[in-house]
CSV table of C-alpha atoms in Angstrom, one decimal:
chain,number,residue,atom,x,y,z
A,3,MET,CA,85.5,78.8,113.0
A,4,GLY,CA,84.8,80.6,109.8
A,5,ASN,CA,82.7,83.7,109.1
A,6,ALA,CA,79.6,81.8,108.1
A,7,GLN,CA,79.6,79.8,111.3
A,8,CYS,CA,80.4,82.7,113.4
A,9,PHE,CA,77.4,84.7,111.9
A,10,HIS,CA,75.2,81.9,112.4
A,11,GLY,CA,76.2,81.5,116.1
A,12,LEU,CA,76.0,85.2,116.6
A,13,PHE,CA,72.5,85.8,115.1
A,14,GLN,CA,70.7,82.5,115.4
A,15,GLN,CA,68.3,84.0,118.1
A,16,TYR,CA,66.8,86.2,115.4
A,17,ASN,CA,63.9,84.2,114.0
A,18,THR,CA,61.1,86.7,113.4
A,19,ASN,CA,61.1,89.3,110.5
A,20,LYS,CA,61.8,92.0,113.1
A,21,GLN,CA,64.6,90.2,114.4
A,22,LYS,CA,65.9,89.3,110.9
A,23,ASN,CA,66.0,93.1,110.2
A,24,LYS,CA,68.1,93.5,113.4
A,25,HIS,CA,70.3,90.6,112.1
A,26,THR,CA,71.0,92.5,109.0
A,27,LYS,CA,71.8,95.7,110.7
A,28,GLU,CA,74.2,94.1,113.2
A,29,LYS,CA,75.9,92.1,110.4
A,30,GLN,CA,76.6,95.5,108.7
A,31,VAL,CA,77.9,96.9,111.9
A,32,VAL,CA,80.4,93.9,112.3
A,33,ASP,CA,81.3,94.2,108.7
A,34,LYS,CA,82.2,97.8,109.2
A,35,PHE,CA,84.3,96.9,112.2
A,36,GLN,CA,86.1,94.2,110.2
A,37,LEU,CA,87.0,96.8,107.4
A,38,VAL,CA,88.4,99.3,109.8
A,39,THR,CA,90.1,96.7,112.1
A,40,VAL,CA,92.1,95.2,109.2
A,41,SER,CA,93.6,98.5,108.4
A,42,VAL,CA,94.4,99.1,112.1
A,43,LEU,CA,96.1,95.8,112.7
A,44,LEU,CA,98.1,96.0,109.5
A,45,LEU,CA,99.3,99.6,110.2
A,46,ILE,CA,100.1,98.7,113.8
A,47,LYS,CA,102.2,95.8,112.5
A,48,PHE,CA,104.2,97.8,109.9
A,49,GLU,CA,104.8,100.8,112.1
A,50,PHE,CA,106.3,98.5,114.6
A,51,GLU,CA,108.1,96.3,112.1
A,52,SER,CA,109.8,99.3,110.4
A,53,ALA,CA,111.9,99.8,113.4
A,54,ALA,CA,112.9,96.3,114.0
A,55,SER,CA,116.1,94.4,113.1
A,56,ALA,CA,116.2,90.8,112.2
A,57,THR,CA,117.1,89.5,115.7
A,58,THR,CA,116.3,92.3,118.3
A,59,MET,CA,114.0,95.2,119.0
A,60,ALA,CA,117.0,97.3,120.3
A,61,ALA,CA,117.0,99.4,117.2
A,62,ALA,CA,113.4,100.4,117.8
A,63,LYS,CA,114.6,102.8,120.6
A,64,ALA,CA,115.5,105.2,117.8
A,65,ALA,CA,111.9,105.2,116.7
A,66,SER,CA,110.3,105.9,120.0
A,67,GLY,CA,110.4,109.7,119.4
A,68,VAL,CA,109.0,109.7,116.0
A,69,PRO,CA,105.8,111.6,115.6
A,70,PRO,CA,102.7,109.5,115.4
A,71,SER,CA,102.4,107.9,112.0
A,72,LEU,CA,99.5,107.0,109.8
A,73,SER,CA,98.6,104.1,112.1
A,74,ALA,CA,98.1,106.6,114.9
A,75,LYS,CA,95.9,108.7,112.9
A,76,VAL,CA,93.8,105.7,111.7
A,77,ILE,CA,93.4,104.5,115.3
A,78,GLY,CA,92.6,108.1,116.5
A,79,TYR,CA,90.0,108.4,113.9
A,80,VAL,CA,88.4,105.0,114.8
A,81,VAL,CA,88.3,105.9,118.5
A,82,ARG,CA,86.8,109.3,117.8
A,83,LYS,CA,84.2,107.8,115.4
A,84,VAL,CA,83.6,104.5,117.3
A,85,ASP,CA,79.8,105.3,117.7
A,86,ASP,CA,79.3,106.2,114.1
A,87,PHE,CA,81.1,103.0,113.1
A,88,PHE,CA,79.7,100.5,115.5
A,89,GLU,CA,76.5,102.2,116.7
A,90,GLY,CA,77.2,101.6,120.3
A,91,ILE,CA,78.0,97.9,120.2
A,92,SER,CA,80.5,97.5,123.1
A,93,ALA,CA,82.5,94.6,122.0
A,94,GLU,CA,83.9,96.5,119.0
A,95,LYS,CA,84.8,99.5,121.2
A,96,GLN,CA,86.6,97.3,123.6
A,97,ALA,CA,88.6,95.5,120.9
A,98,ILE,CA,89.7,98.8,119.4
A,99,SER,CA,90.6,100.0,122.8
A,100,LEU,CA,92.8,97.0,123.5
A,101,LEU,CA,94.4,97.5,120.0
A,102,SER,CA,95.2,101.1,120.8
A,103,LYS,CA,96.6,100.1,123.9
A,104,LEU,CA,98.8,97.5,122.3
A,105,ARG,CA,100.1,100.0,119.8
A,106,ASN,CA,101.1,102.5,122.7
A,107,GLU,CA,102.9,99.6,124.5
A,108,MET,CA,104.9,98.9,121.4
A,109,GLN,CA,105.8,102.6,120.7
A,110,THR,CA,106.9,103.2,124.2
A,111,ASP,CA,108.8,100.0,125.1
A,112,LYS,CA,106.4,99.1,127.8
A,113,PRO,CA,107.0,95.7,129.6
A,114,LEU,CA,105.3,92.7,128.0
A,115,LEU,CA,102.1,91.7,129.7
A,116,GLU,CA,100.9,88.1,130.6
A,117,LEU,CA,97.9,86.9,128.6
A,118,LYS,CA,94.6,87.1,130.4
A,119,ASP,CA,92.4,85.1,128.1
A,120,ASP,CA,91.4,81.4,128.5
A,121,LEU,CA,92.7,80.0,125.2
A,122,PRO,CA,94.5,76.6,125.4
A,123,ASP,CA,97.9,78.1,124.8
A,124,THR,CA,97.8,81.0,127.3
A,125,GLU,CA,99.8,79.1,130.0
A,126,SER,CA,102.5,78.2,127.6
A,127,TRP,CA,102.9,81.7,126.4
A,128,ASN,CA,103.1,83.0,129.9
A,129,GLN,CA,105.8,80.5,130.8
A,130,TYR,CA,107.7,81.5,127.7
A,131,MET,CA,107.7,85.1,128.9
A,132,GLN,CA,109.0,84.0,132.3
A,133,ARG,CA,111.7,82.1,130.5
A,134,GLN,CA,112.7,85.4,128.7
A,135,GLN,CA,112.7,87.2,131.9
A,136,ASN,CA,115.0,84.7,133.5
A,137,GLN,CA,117.4,85.0,130.7
A,138,LEU,CA,117.3,88.9,131.0
A,139,GLY,CA,117.6,88.9,134.8
A,140,ASP,CA,116.0,90.9,137.4
A,141,GLN,CA,117.4,94.3,136.6
A,142,GLU,CA,114.7,95.2,134.1
A,143,PRO,CA,111.5,93.6,132.8
A,144,VAL,CA,111.0,92.0,129.4
A,145,SER,CA,109.9,94.7,127.0
A,146,TRP,CA,109.3,95.4,123.4
A,147,PHE,CA,112.7,96.9,122.6
A,148,LYS,CA,114.7,94.4,124.8
A,149,SER,CA,113.4,91.0,123.6
A,150,PRO,CA,114.3,88.9,120.4
A,151,TRP,CA,112.3,90.1,117.4
A,152,LEU,CA,111.0,86.8,116.6
A,153,TYR,CA,109.4,86.6,120.1
A,154,VAL,CA,107.9,90.1,120.2
A,155,GLU,CA,106.6,89.7,116.6
A,156,CYS,CA,104.7,86.5,117.5
A,157,TYR,CA,103.6,88.0,120.8
A,158,MET,CA,102.1,90.9,118.9
A,159,TYR,CA,99.9,88.5,116.9
A,160,ARG,CA,98.8,86.6,119.9
A,161,ARG,CA,98.0,89.8,121.7
A,162,ILE,CA,95.8,90.9,118.6
A,163,GLN,CA,94.0,87.4,119.1
A,164,GLU,CA,93.5,88.2,122.7
A,165,ALA,CA,92.0,91.5,122.0
A,166,ILE,CA,89.4,89.8,119.6
A,167,TRP,CA,88.9,86.7,121.8
A,168,LEU,CA,88.0,88.7,124.9
A,169,ASN,CA,85.1,90.4,123.1
A,170,PRO,CA,82.3,88.2,122.0
A,171,PRO,CA,80.4,88.1,119.6
A,172,ILE,CA,83.4,89.1,117.4
A,173,ASN,CA,85.7,86.6,119.0
A,174,ASN,CA,85.7,84.1,116.3
A,175,PHE,CA,86.2,86.4,113.2
A,176,ASP,CA,89.1,86.3,111.1
A,177,PHE,CA,89.8,89.9,110.3
A,178,PHE,CA,92.4,89.0,107.7
A,179,ASN,CA,89.9,86.9,105.7
A,180,GLU,CA,89.2,89.5,103.1
A,181,GLY,CA,92.8,89.8,102.0
A,182,LYS,CA,93.2,86.0,101.9
A,183,THR,CA,90.1,85.5,99.7
A,184,GLU,CA,91.1,88.4,97.4
A,185,SER,CA,94.5,86.8,96.8
A,186,PHE,CA,92.7,83.4,95.9
A,187,PHE,CA,90.1,85.1,93.4
A,188,GLU,CA,92.7,87.4,91.9
A,189,SER,CA,94.9,84.4,91.0
A,190,GLN,CA,92.2,82.5,89.1
A,191,GLN,CA,94.1,82.5,85.8
A,192,ALA,CA,97.2,81.1,87.5
A,193,VAL,CA,95.1,78.5,89.4
A,194,MET,CA,93.4,77.4,86.3
A,195,ALA,CA,96.7,76.9,84.5
A,196,LEU,CA,98.2,75.1,87.3
A,197,CYS,CA,95.3,72.7,87.7
A,198,THR,CA,95.3,72.1,83.9
A,199,TYR,CA,99.0,71.3,84.1
A,200,LEU,CA,98.3,68.8,86.9
A,201,GLY,CA,95.4,67.2,85.0
A,202,ASP,CA,97.6,66.8,81.9
A,203,ILE,CA,100.3,65.1,84.1
A,204,GLN,CA,97.8,62.7,85.6
A,205,LYS,CA,96.3,61.7,82.1
A,206,SER,CA,99.7,60.4,81.2
A,207,MET,CA,101.0,59.3,84.6
A,208,GLU,CA,101.2,55.6,83.8
A,209,THR,CA,103.4,56.3,80.7
A,210,LEU,CA,105.9,58.8,82.4
A,211,SER,CA,109.5,57.6,82.6
A,212,GLU,CA,111.3,58.2,85.9
A,213,ASN,CA,113.0,61.1,84.3
A,214,GLN,CA,109.8,62.7,83.3
A,215,LEU,CA,108.3,62.1,86.6
A,216,SER,CA,111.2,63.7,88.3
A,217,GLU,CA,110.9,66.7,85.9
A,218,CYS,CA,107.3,67.2,86.8
A,219,PHE,CA,108.1,67.0,90.5
A,220,ASN,CA,110.7,69.5,90.3
A,221,LYS,CA,108.4,71.9,88.4
A,222,LEU,CA,105.7,71.6,91.1
A,223,LEU,CA,108.2,71.9,93.8
A,224,GLN,CA,109.4,75.1,92.4
A,225,VAL,CA,105.9,76.4,91.9
A,226,SER,CA,105.2,75.8,95.5
A,227,LEU,CA,108.4,77.6,96.3
A,228,TRP,CA,107.6,80.7,94.3
A,229,GLY,CA,104.0,80.7,95.5
A,230,ASN,CA,105.5,81.8,98.8
A,231,ARG,CA,106.0,85.2,97.4
A,232,CYS,CA,102.3,85.9,97.9
A,233,ASP,CA,102.6,86.9,101.6
A,234,LEU,CA,100.1,89.5,102.8
A,235,SER,CA,102.1,90.0,106.0
A,236,ILE,CA,105.0,91.3,103.9
A,237,SER,CA,103.0,93.4,101.6
A,238,ALA,CA,101.0,95.2,104.3
A,239,GLY,CA,97.9,93.4,103.2
A,240,GLN,CA,97.9,95.0,99.8
A,241,LYS,CA,97.0,92.9,96.7
A,242,ASN,CA,99.6,90.3,96.2
A,243,SER,CA,98.4,87.7,93.8
A,244,GLN,CA,99.7,85.5,91.0
A,245,LYS,CA,98.4,86.5,87.5
A,246,ALA,CA,100.6,84.6,85.1
A,247,SER,CA,101.0,80.9,84.6
A,248,PRO,CA,103.5,79.7,87.2
A,249,ILE,CA,104.8,76.9,85.0
A,250,ASP,CA,105.7,79.4,82.3
A,251,SER,CA,107.7,81.6,84.7
A,252,LEU,CA,110.0,78.8,86.1
A,253,ASN,CA,112.9,79.2,83.7
A,254,SER,CA,113.2,82.9,84.2
A,255,LEU,CA,113.3,82.4,88.0
A,256,GLN,CA,115.8,79.6,88.1
A,257,SER,CA,118.8,81.9,88.5
A,258,PHE,CA,117.3,83.4,91.6
A,259,ILE,CA,117.3,80.1,93.5
A,260,LEU,CA,120.3,80.5,95.7
A,261,VAL,CA,120.4,77.0,97.2
A,262,ASP,CA,118.7,74.2,95.2
A,263,ASP,CA,118.5,70.9,96.9
A,264,SER,CA,115.6,69.7,94.9
A,265,ASN,CA,117.6,66.6,93.7
A,266,MET,CA,118.0,65.5,97.4
A,267,VAL,CA,114.3,65.9,98.0
A,268,TRP,CA,113.6,63.8,94.9
A,269,LEU,CA,115.9,61.0,95.9
A,270,THR,CA,114.5,60.9,99.4
A,271,LEU,CA,110.8,60.4,98.1
A,272,ASN,CA,112.0,58.0,95.3
A,273,SER,CA,114.0,55.9,97.7
A,274,CYS,CA,110.9,55.4,99.9
A,275,ARG,CA,108.8,54.4,96.8
A,276,ARG,CA,111.5,52.0,95.8
A,277,SER,CA,111.5,50.3,99.3
A,278,GLU,CA,107.7,49.6,99.2
A,279,GLY,CA,108.1,46.0,98.2
A,280,SER,CA,111.2,45.3,100.4
A,281,GLY,CA,109.5,44.7,103.6
A,282,LYS,CA,110.7,47.9,105.1
A,283,LYS,CA,108.2,49.5,107.4
A,284,THR,CA,107.7,53.1,106.3
A,285,ALA,CA,105.0,55.6,106.6
A,286,ASP,CA,105.5,56.8,103.0
A,287,ARG,CA,104.2,60.1,104.3
A,288,VAL,CA,105.0,63.7,103.5
A,289,ASP,CA,104.0,66.6,105.9
A,290,ILE,CA,103.7,70.2,104.6
A,291,VAL,CA,103.9,72.9,107.3
A,292,LEU,CA,101.8,75.6,105.5
A,293,ASP,CA,102.5,79.3,105.2
A,294,ASN,CA,100.0,81.5,103.2
A,295,ALA,CA,96.4,81.0,102.2
A,296,GLY,CA,95.4,82.1,98.7
A,297,PHE,CA,97.5,81.2,95.7
A,298,GLU,CA,100.4,79.7,97.7
A,299,LEU,CA,97.9,77.2,99.4
A,300,ILE,CA,96.8,76.2,95.8
A,301,THR,CA,100.4,75.4,94.8
A,302,ASP,CA,100.8,73.3,98.0
A,303,LEU,CA,97.6,71.3,97.3
A,304,VAL,CA,98.7,70.6,93.7
A,305,LEU,CA,102.0,69.4,94.9
A,306,ALA,CA,100.4,67.3,97.4
A,307,ASP,CA,98.0,65.8,94.8
A,308,PHE,CA,101.0,65.0,92.5
A,309,LEU,CA,102.8,63.2,95.4
A,310,VAL,CA,99.7,61.0,96.0
A,311,SER,CA,98.7,60.3,92.5
A,312,SER,CA,102.2,59.6,91.4
A,313,GLY,CA,102.8,57.1,94.3
A,314,LEU,CA,105.7,59.2,95.8
A,315,ALA,CA,103.7,59.3,98.9
A,316,ARG,CA,100.7,57.4,100.4
A,317,GLN,CA,99.6,60.3,102.7
A,318,VAL,CA,100.1,64.0,102.9
A,319,HIS,CA,99.6,65.6,106.3
A,320,PHE,CA,99.1,69.5,106.3
A,321,HIS,CA,99.9,71.6,109.3
A,322,GLY,CA,98.2,75.0,109.6
A,323,LYS,CA,97.5,77.6,112.3
A,324,CYS,CA,95.0,77.6,115.1
A,325,PHE,CA,93.9,81.2,114.6
A,326,PRO,CA,94.6,84.1,112.3
A,327,TRP,CA,98.4,84.5,112.2
A,328,PHE,CA,100.8,86.9,110.4
A,329,VAL,CA,98.0,88.1,108.3
A,330,SER,CA,97.8,85.4,105.5
A,331,ASP,CA,98.7,82.2,107.2
A,332,VAL,CA,96.5,79.1,106.6
A,333,THR,CA,93.8,78.3,109.2
A,334,ALA,CA,91.4,75.3,109.0
A,335,ASN,CA,88.7,77.5,107.7
A,336,ASP,CA,90.9,78.8,104.9
A,337,PHE,CA,92.0,75.2,104.1
A,338,GLN,CA,88.4,74.0,103.8
A,339,TRP,CA,87.1,77.2,102.1
A,340,THR,CA,89.8,76.9,99.4
A,341,ILE,CA,88.9,73.3,98.6
A,342,ARG,CA,85.2,74.2,98.4
A,343,GLN,CA,85.9,77.2,96.1
A,344,THR,CA,87.9,75.0,93.8
A,345,MET,CA,85.2,72.4,93.7
A,346,ALA,CA,82.7,75.2,92.7
A,347,ALA,CA,84.9,76.6,90.0
A,348,ASN,CA,83.5,76.9,86.4
A,349,HIS,CA,86.6,75.3,85.0
A,350,LYS,CA,87.0,71.6,84.1
A,351,TRP,CA,90.4,71.0,85.7
A,352,MET,CA,90.1,73.3,88.6
A,353,CYS,CA,86.8,71.7,89.6
A,354,LYS,CA,88.0,68.2,89.1
A,355,SER,CA,91.0,69.0,91.3
A,356,GLY,CA,88.8,70.3,94.0
A,357,PHE,CA,86.7,67.2,94.1
A,358,GLN,CA,89.8,65.0,94.1
A,359,TRP,CA,91.2,66.9,97.1
A,360,GLN,CA,87.9,66.5,98.9
A,361,SER,CA,88.0,62.8,98.3
A,362,TYR,CA,91.5,62.6,99.5
A,363,LEU,CA,90.4,64.1,102.8
A,364,LYS,CA,87.5,61.7,103.1
A,365,GLU,CA,89.6,58.7,102.4
A,366,GLY,CA,92.3,59.8,104.9
A,367,LEU,CA,95.0,60.2,102.3
A,368,TRP,CA,95.1,64.0,103.2
A,369,CYS,CA,95.0,65.2,106.9
A,370,TYR,CA,95.0,68.6,108.3
A,371,HIS,CA,96.4,69.5,111.9
A,372,ASP,CA,96.6,72.8,113.6
A,373,HIS,CA,98.8,72.2,116.7
A,374,PRO,CA,99.2,75.3,119.0
A,375,PHE,CA,103.0,75.1,118.8
A,376,TRP,CA,102.8,76.6,115.3
A,377,THR,CA,101.3,79.9,116.8
A,378,GLN,CA,103.8,80.2,119.6
A,379,PRO,CA,107.3,81.9,119.6
A,380,HIS,CA,109.4,78.8,120.1
A,381,GLU,CA,112.3,78.0,117.9
A,382,PHE,CA,111.9,74.6,116.3
A,383,CYS,CA,115.0,73.1,118.2
A,384,ASP,CA,112.8,73.5,121.4
A,385,MET,CA,109.9,71.4,119.7
A,386,ALA,CA,111.0,68.0,121.3
A,387,ALA,CA,111.0,69.4,124.7
A,388,ASP,CA,108.1,71.9,124.4
A,389,ALA,CA,105.8,70.0,122.1
A,390,PRO,CA,106.9,66.3,122.1
A,391,ASP,CA,103.6,65.2,120.7
A,392,LEU,CA,104.1,67.2,117.6
A,393,TYR,CA,107.7,66.2,117.3
A,394,ALA,CA,106.6,62.6,117.4
A,395,THR,CA,104.0,63.3,114.7
A,396,LEU,CA,106.7,64.7,112.4
A,397,GLN,CA,108.9,61.8,113.1
A,398,GLU,CA,106.3,59.6,111.5
A,399,ALA,CA,106.8,61.4,108.2
A,400,ASP,CA,109.4,60.5,105.4
A,401,LEU,CA,109.8,64.1,104.5
A,402,VAL,CA,108.7,67.4,106.0
A,403,LEU,CA,108.4,70.5,103.8
A,404,PHE,CA,108.5,73.8,105.7
A,405,LYS,CA,107.0,76.6,103.8
A,406,GLY,CA,107.9,80.3,104.1
A,407,ASP,CA,109.9,82.9,106.0
A,408,LEU,CA,108.6,82.6,109.4
A,409,ASN,CA,109.2,78.8,109.5
A,410,TYR,CA,112.7,79.4,108.2
A,411,ARG,CA,113.3,81.9,110.9
A,412,LYS,CA,112.1,79.3,113.6
A,413,LEU,CA,114.2,76.6,111.9
A,414,THR,CA,117.4,78.6,112.2
A,415,GLY,CA,116.5,80.5,115.4
A,416,ASP,CA,116.4,84.0,113.6
A,417,ARG,CA,120.0,84.3,114.4
A,418,ASP,CA,122.5,86.5,112.8
A,419,TRP,CA,124.4,83.5,111.3
A,420,PRO,CA,127.3,83.9,108.8
A,421,HIS,CA,125.8,83.0,105.4
A,422,THR,CA,128.3,80.1,104.9
A,423,VAL,CA,127.1,78.2,108.1
A,424,ASP,CA,125.7,74.8,107.2
A,425,PHE,CA,121.9,74.5,107.3
A,426,SER,CA,122.4,71.5,109.6
A,427,THR,CA,124.3,73.6,112.1
A,428,ALA,CA,121.7,76.2,112.2
A,429,LEU,CA,119.1,73.8,112.9
A,430,ARG,CA,120.7,73.0,116.2
A,431,GLY,CA,119.6,69.4,116.6
A,432,PHE,CA,116.1,69.7,115.1
A,433,GLU,CA,115.9,66.5,113.0
A,434,PRO,CA,112.5,64.8,113.4
A,435,SER,CA,112.8,63.5,109.8
A,436,ALA,CA,114.2,64.5,106.5
A,437,LEU,CA,113.2,68.1,106.0
A,438,CYS,CA,113.2,70.8,103.3
A,439,SER,CA,112.7,74.6,103.5
A,440,LEU,CA,110.9,76.1,100.6
A,441,ARG,CA,111.3,79.8,101.2
A,442,THR,CA,111.4,83.2,99.4
A,443,LEU,CA,113.7,85.5,101.3
A,444,LYS,CA,112.0,88.2,103.3
A,445,ALA,CA,114.1,88.4,106.5
A,446,ASN,CA,117.7,89.1,107.3
A,447,VAL,CA,118.6,85.5,108.0
A,448,GLN,CA,120.2,83.0,105.4
A,449,VAL,CA,122.6,80.2,105.8
A,450,GLY,CA,124.0,77.4,103.7
A,451,LEU,CA,125.6,79.7,100.9
A,452,GLN,CA,128.8,79.3,99.2
A,453,PRO,CA,131.8,81.4,100.2
A,454,GLY,CA,131.6,84.8,98.7
A,455,GLN,CA,127.9,84.3,97.5
A,456,GLY,CA,126.4,86.5,100.2
A,457,GLU,CA,128.9,89.3,99.5
A,458,LYS,CA,128.4,89.1,95.8
A,459,LEU,CA,124.5,89.4,96.3
A,460,THR,CA,124.9,92.4,98.6
A,461,SER,CA,127.1,94.3,96.1
A,462,GLN,CA,124.6,93.5,93.3
A,463,ASP,CA,121.4,93.9,95.3
A,464,PRO,CA,121.6,95.4,99.0
A,465,SER,CA,118.1,94.2,99.8
A,466,TRP,CA,118.5,90.7,98.6
A,467,MET,CA,117.5,89.1,101.8
A,468,THR,CA,114.3,91.0,102.1
A,469,ASN,CA,112.8,91.8,98.7
A,470,GLY,CA,111.3,88.4,98.1
A,471,LYS,CA,113.2,88.1,94.7
A,472,TYR,CA,115.4,85.3,95.9
A,473,ALA,CA,114.6,81.8,97.2
A,474,VAL,CA,116.1,78.6,98.6
A,475,ILE,CA,115.2,74.8,98.6
A,476,GLN,CA,117.3,73.7,101.5
A,477,PHE,CA,117.3,70.0,102.5
A,478,GLN,CA,118.6,68.2,105.6
A,479,SER,CA,118.3,64.7,106.8
A,480,PRO,CA,119.5,62.8,109.9
A,481,LYS,CA,120.7,60.1,107.4
A,482,LEU,CA,122.6,62.7,105.4
A,483,GLU,CA,124.2,64.0,108.7
A,484,LYS,CA,125.3,60.4,109.7
A,485,ASN,CA,126.9,59.8,106.3
A,486,ARG,CA,128.6,63.3,106.0
A,487,PRO,CA,132.4,62.7,105.8
A,488,GLN,CA,134.5,63.8,108.8
A,489,ASP,CA,137.1,66.5,108.3
């Protein structure tokens, strides 16, 4: 539910002028809470994250004795001034209390706690915790420093959601909304340039040769790839937008793509299109597992528009998150809001794109899903067992595009793989369909490189796996695996 809907539900009882005044006052109170809480949540995350390794929280033990950092000061200030900020509204006080408790648990390696809310995924989360406990044994409880980093990072966001959910009337707010909307508005020049480029392609679509169509596809695929740099969970929620034309930047970025399987992606889509009249039963469908709202979402929508308007796909299915996740991830509200804002733009091609996207949704050519599995800690190799309905949904697609760093970590299990391990090996049997990861590197896991490539990168740029400068377009298909030559 978005902010507008939530405000409506929260204040609908105030109908008289006096009640409307109270409505305004309480809205200001909640706005203050939102402003402070965003800072608290982000600083909690980054204090915790700074001590973490790519695969385990063991290294965080060294940080447990560090004096309270800025996040502690911020929370302390909020707790001391809670009455000034929230004028006695108890829900906000309780949420801040739960967040403060969460921060303390993370700093002091407390045991992880079962969730107590009544959201649909609560039982699944608690079962996953028991699974972790079974792997650890009975000697010690599952805790922040003794658990896989992928698990505890996801668990942290779920606990943040619990703190909000348990405290109506703020339980439906997206406290990361401001950063996501700012990213969209600050990228307007780039959005307009991208929509204009799409419009120019579509005007001449019928006259494009196959080579020209392939060139356009590769450009938009790379724009979607580099749009992934706009990640608020990596930038601590600071401004992280796209100002320049993304098309004009592609040539200078080409050398930073470490693995480029874009030709395999093109061949997969084009072969489906060629088989249309052959009697073969095919969904001719592309699924996009989304990452960030803001400019990156626009790049995904433009790519999806091109796929449908060019005939490379009949349908595009988008997969987002059920609730605010990793600061900037796309929720249903973000998805709908972005299309509405694009429709309302005072720019010919941007506005036209927005209306076209809304039409795709109404006609069923585009669909949006938000399965709970995407906001759980499972590695994707567990999907067939833990979310068979979602796995079956992905099997209906001809191609699944996985956007971003977290999806890559879940695809590969966030393990410390040698850089030369095949992408197919790291997937560990996850093959619902042909798939492609579009990812700018922001975490210490990367597979599928050539021998010596990782070592060369480390010598040239020691932070190459985490600074967002490098990217991969990595493809894998069950058909490709079957046809792979045997050694």
